[in-house]
Amino acid sequence: MNICNKPPNKTAPEDLGEDGPKVQRARRNGWSWPLHPFQIITWLLYLFFALVGFGILVPLLPLHWLPAGYIVSFGVCFIYHLVVHLTAVSIDPADAKVREKNYLGPLATFNRNQHAHVIENHHCHVCDVNV
């Protein structure tokens, strides 16, 4: 059933015939190249908010609030968010069974003629592992 002509969720590249999909490389974490445009936008926004916060908003505070403004905004929020963001970007979210395989080459394609779903009976047809 197709509600409102919404396309199905794509979880893996599909074998689309002779043209086929463009080759996708497996990503190990958020530092894998090429960067996604959302990653670039995120880092630019992070820099923008840091500049606005420390260059405009905190200096506008009353003088007796300036130390607290820099300590709370920089010492707690900014550094905490940076550490958590770098940790999340650096983690490899792959399953241990998937990590055992070498996925440095192109990703496998998913053929909907052979299988209805990517994962059936706890077996991933793209990764070829039991999950």
mmCIF file of C-alpha atoms in Angstrom:
data_model
loop_
_atom_site.group_PDB
_atom_site.id
_atom_site.type_symbol
_atom_site.label_atom_id
_atom_site.label_comp_id
_atom_site.label_asym_id
_atom_site.label_seq_id
_atom_site.Cartn_x
_atom_site.Cartn_y
_atom_site.Cartn_z
ATOM 1 C CA MET A 1 0.000 0.000 0.000
ATOM 2 C CA ASN A 2 1.435 3.351 -1.063
ATOM 3 C CA ILE A 3 0.126 6.227 1.065
ATOM 4 C CA CYS A 4 0.229 9.638 -0.635
ATOM 5 C CA ASN A 5 2.651 8.368 -3.292
ATOM 6 C CA LYS A 6 5.449 8.348 -0.743
ATOM 7 C CA PRO A 7 8.508 6.492 -2.068
ATOM 8 C CA PRO A 8 9.616 3.473 -0.030
ATOM 9 C CA ASN A 9 12.469 3.916 2.439
ATOM 10 C CA LYS A 10 15.798 3.114 0.832
ATOM 11 C CA THR A 11 18.080 1.211 3.172
ATOM 12 C CA ALA A 12 20.548 -0.083 0.588
ATOM 13 C CA PRO A 13 21.476 0.642 -3.018
ATOM 14 C CA GLU A 14 19.274 -1.284 -5.388
ATOM 15 C CA ASP A 15 20.193 -3.092 -8.572
ATOM 16 C CA LEU A 16 18.343 -0.915 -11.086
ATOM 17 C CA GLY A 17 19.271 -2.724 -14.273
ATOM 18 C CA GLU A 18 22.035 -2.019 -16.751
ATOM 19 C CA ASP A 19 22.679 1.562 -15.593
ATOM 20 C CA GLY A 20 22.614 0.575 -11.921
ATOM 21 C CA PRO A 21 23.201 2.862 -8.984
ATOM 22 C CA LYS A 22 26.346 4.873 -8.630
ATOM 23 C CA VAL A 23 28.986 3.144 -6.527
ATOM 24 C CA GLN A 24 28.761 3.863 -2.806
ATOM 25 C CA ARG A 25 31.654 3.204 -0.481
ATOM 26 C CA ALA A 26 31.189 1.767 2.986
ATOM 27 C CA ARG A 27 31.641 4.337 5.748
ATOM 28 C CA ARG A 28 33.394 3.399 8.984
ATOM 29 C CA ASN A 29 32.385 6.521 10.941
ATOM 30 C CA GLY A 30 31.676 10.226 10.500
ATOM 31 C CA TRP A 31 35.237 10.981 9.400
ATOM 32 C CA SER A 32 35.011 8.787 6.292
ATOM 33 C CA TRP A 33 35.309 10.634 3.010
ATOM 34 C CA PRO A 34 33.437 12.032 1.176
ATOM 35 C CA LEU A 35 31.751 14.113 3.839
ATOM 36 C CA HIS A 36 27.986 14.400 3.653
ATOM 37 C CA PRO A 37 26.733 17.975 3.051
ATOM 38 C CA PHE A 38 24.891 17.838 6.401
ATOM 39 C CA GLN A 39 28.232 17.251 8.152
ATOM 40 C CA ILE A 40 29.701 20.374 6.591
ATOM 41 C CA ILE A 41 26.594 22.383 7.469
ATOM 42 C CA THR A 42 26.754 21.097 11.062
ATOM 43 C CA TRP A 43 30.366 22.188 11.554
ATOM 44 C CA LEU A 44 29.651 25.589 9.990
ATOM 45 C CA LEU A 45 26.642 26.075 12.286
ATOM 46 C CA TYR A 46 28.716 25.015 15.291
ATOM 47 C CA LEU A 47 31.343 27.628 14.400
ATOM 48 C CA PHE A 48 28.655 30.255 13.759
ATOM 49 C CA PHE A 49 26.978 29.693 17.143
ATOM 50 C CA ALA A 50 30.352 29.750 18.905
ATOM 51 C CA LEU A 51 31.237 33.076 17.296
ATOM 52 C CA VAL A 52 27.812 34.573 18.011
ATOM 53 C CA GLY A 53 27.800 33.308 21.587
ATOM 54 C CA PHE A 54 31.325 34.312 22.559
ATOM 55 C CA GLY A 55 31.684 37.322 20.291
ATOM 56 C CA ILE A 56 28.267 38.964 20.656
ATOM 57 C CA LEU A 57 25.989 37.513 23.348
ATOM 58 C CA VAL A 58 28.371 36.997 26.267
ATOM 59 C CA PRO A 59 30.092 40.415 25.855
ATOM 60 C CA LEU A 60 26.630 42.049 26.032
ATOM 61 C CA LEU A 61 26.099 40.709 29.560
ATOM 62 C CA PRO A 62 26.607 43.065 32.518
ATOM 63 C CA LEU A 63 30.242 43.236 33.614
ATOM 64 C CA HIS A 64 29.710 41.282 36.830
ATOM 65 C CA TRP A 65 28.086 38.444 34.807
ATOM 66 C CA LEU A 66 30.875 38.142 32.208
ATOM 67 C CA PRO A 67 32.975 35.540 34.070
ATOM 68 C CA ALA A 68 29.919 33.389 34.725
ATOM 69 C CA GLY A 69 28.804 33.774 31.097
ATOM 70 C CA TYR A 70 32.147 32.582 29.756
ATOM 71 C CA ILE A 71 32.466 29.771 32.314
ATOM 72 C CA VAL A 72 28.955 28.402 31.842
ATOM 73 C CA SER A 73 28.675 28.845 28.082
ATOM 74 C CA PHE A 74 32.256 27.901 27.207
ATOM 75 C CA GLY A 75 33.376 25.731 30.101
ATOM 76 C CA VAL A 76 30.252 23.631 30.362
ATOM 77 C CA CYS A 77 27.973 23.781 27.335
ATOM 78 C CA PHE A 78 30.402 24.395 24.475
ATOM 79 C CA ILE A 79 33.096 21.927 25.565
ATOM 80 C CA TYR A 80 30.547 19.274 26.602
ATOM 81 C CA HIS A 81 28.770 19.491 23.250
ATOM 82 C CA LEU A 82 32.073 19.365 21.370
ATOM 83 C CA VAL A 83 33.240 16.246 23.255
ATOM 84 C CA VAL A 84 29.916 14.464 22.776
ATOM 85 C CA HIS A 85 29.782 15.421 19.082
ATOM 86 C CA LEU A 86 33.345 14.234 18.412
ATOM 87 C CA THR A 87 32.622 10.972 20.236
ATOM 88 C CA ALA A 88 29.460 10.355 18.216
ATOM 89 C CA VAL A 89 31.209 11.127 14.928
ATOM 90 C CA SER A 90 34.161 8.849 15.745
ATOM 91 C CA ILE A 91 32.196 5.733 16.758
ATOM 92 C CA ASP A 92 31.756 2.922 14.251
ATOM 93 C CA PRO A 93 28.084 1.902 14.619
ATOM 94 C CA ALA A 94 28.502 -1.383 12.754
ATOM 95 C CA ASP A 95 27.586 -4.693 14.334
ATOM 96 C CA ALA A 96 30.538 -6.816 15.500
ATOM 97 C CA LYS A 97 29.751 -9.459 12.838
ATOM 98 C CA VAL A 98 29.790 -6.802 10.137
ATOM 99 C CA ARG A 99 33.130 -5.427 11.374
ATOM 100 C CA GLU A 100 34.703 -8.848 10.882
ATOM 101 C CA LYS A 101 34.101 -8.587 7.138
ATOM 102 C CA ASN A 102 36.104 -6.308 4.869
ATOM 103 C CA TYR A 103 33.765 -3.629 3.454
ATOM 104 C CA LEU A 104 36.338 -1.236 2.053
ATOM 105 C CA GLY A 105 35.133 -1.840 -1.498
ATOM 106 C CA PRO A 106 31.800 -0.895 -3.059
ATOM 107 C CA LEU A 107 28.621 -1.745 -1.165
ATOM 108 C CA ALA A 108 26.607 -4.697 -2.350
ATOM 109 C CA THR A 109 23.424 -3.940 -4.251
ATOM 110 C CA PHE A 110 20.021 -5.082 -3.076
ATOM 111 C CA ASN A 111 17.783 -6.828 -5.595
ATOM 112 C CA ARG A 112 14.071 -6.593 -4.689
ATOM 113 C CA ASN A 113 13.276 -9.412 -7.140
ATOM 114 C CA GLN A 114 15.096 -11.897 -4.890
ATOM 115 C CA HIS A 115 14.106 -10.556 -1.442
ATOM 116 C CA ALA A 116 11.238 -8.382 -0.237
ATOM 117 C CA HIS A 117 13.240 -6.764 2.587
ATOM 118 C CA VAL A 118 16.885 -6.116 3.337
ATOM 119 C CA ILE A 119 16.662 -8.097 6.580
ATOM 120 C CA GLU A 120 14.619 -11.296 6.611
ATOM 121 C CA ASN A 121 14.698 -13.956 9.350
ATOM 122 C CA HIS A 122 17.503 -12.086 11.148
ATOM 123 C CA HIS A 123 19.740 -12.208 8.066
ATOM 124 C CA CYS A 124 20.919 -9.056 6.272
ATOM 125 C CA HIS A 125 21.082 -9.653 2.530
ATOM 126 C CA VAL A 126 23.323 -6.632 1.900
ATOM 127 C CA CYS A 127 25.908 -7.415 4.598
ATOM 128 C CA ASP A 128 25.423 -11.198 4.299
ATOM 129 C CA VAL A 129 25.528 -11.686 8.085
ATOM 130 C CA ASN A 130 23.033 -12.775 10.719
ATOM 131 C CA VAL A 131 21.943 -9.845 12.865
#
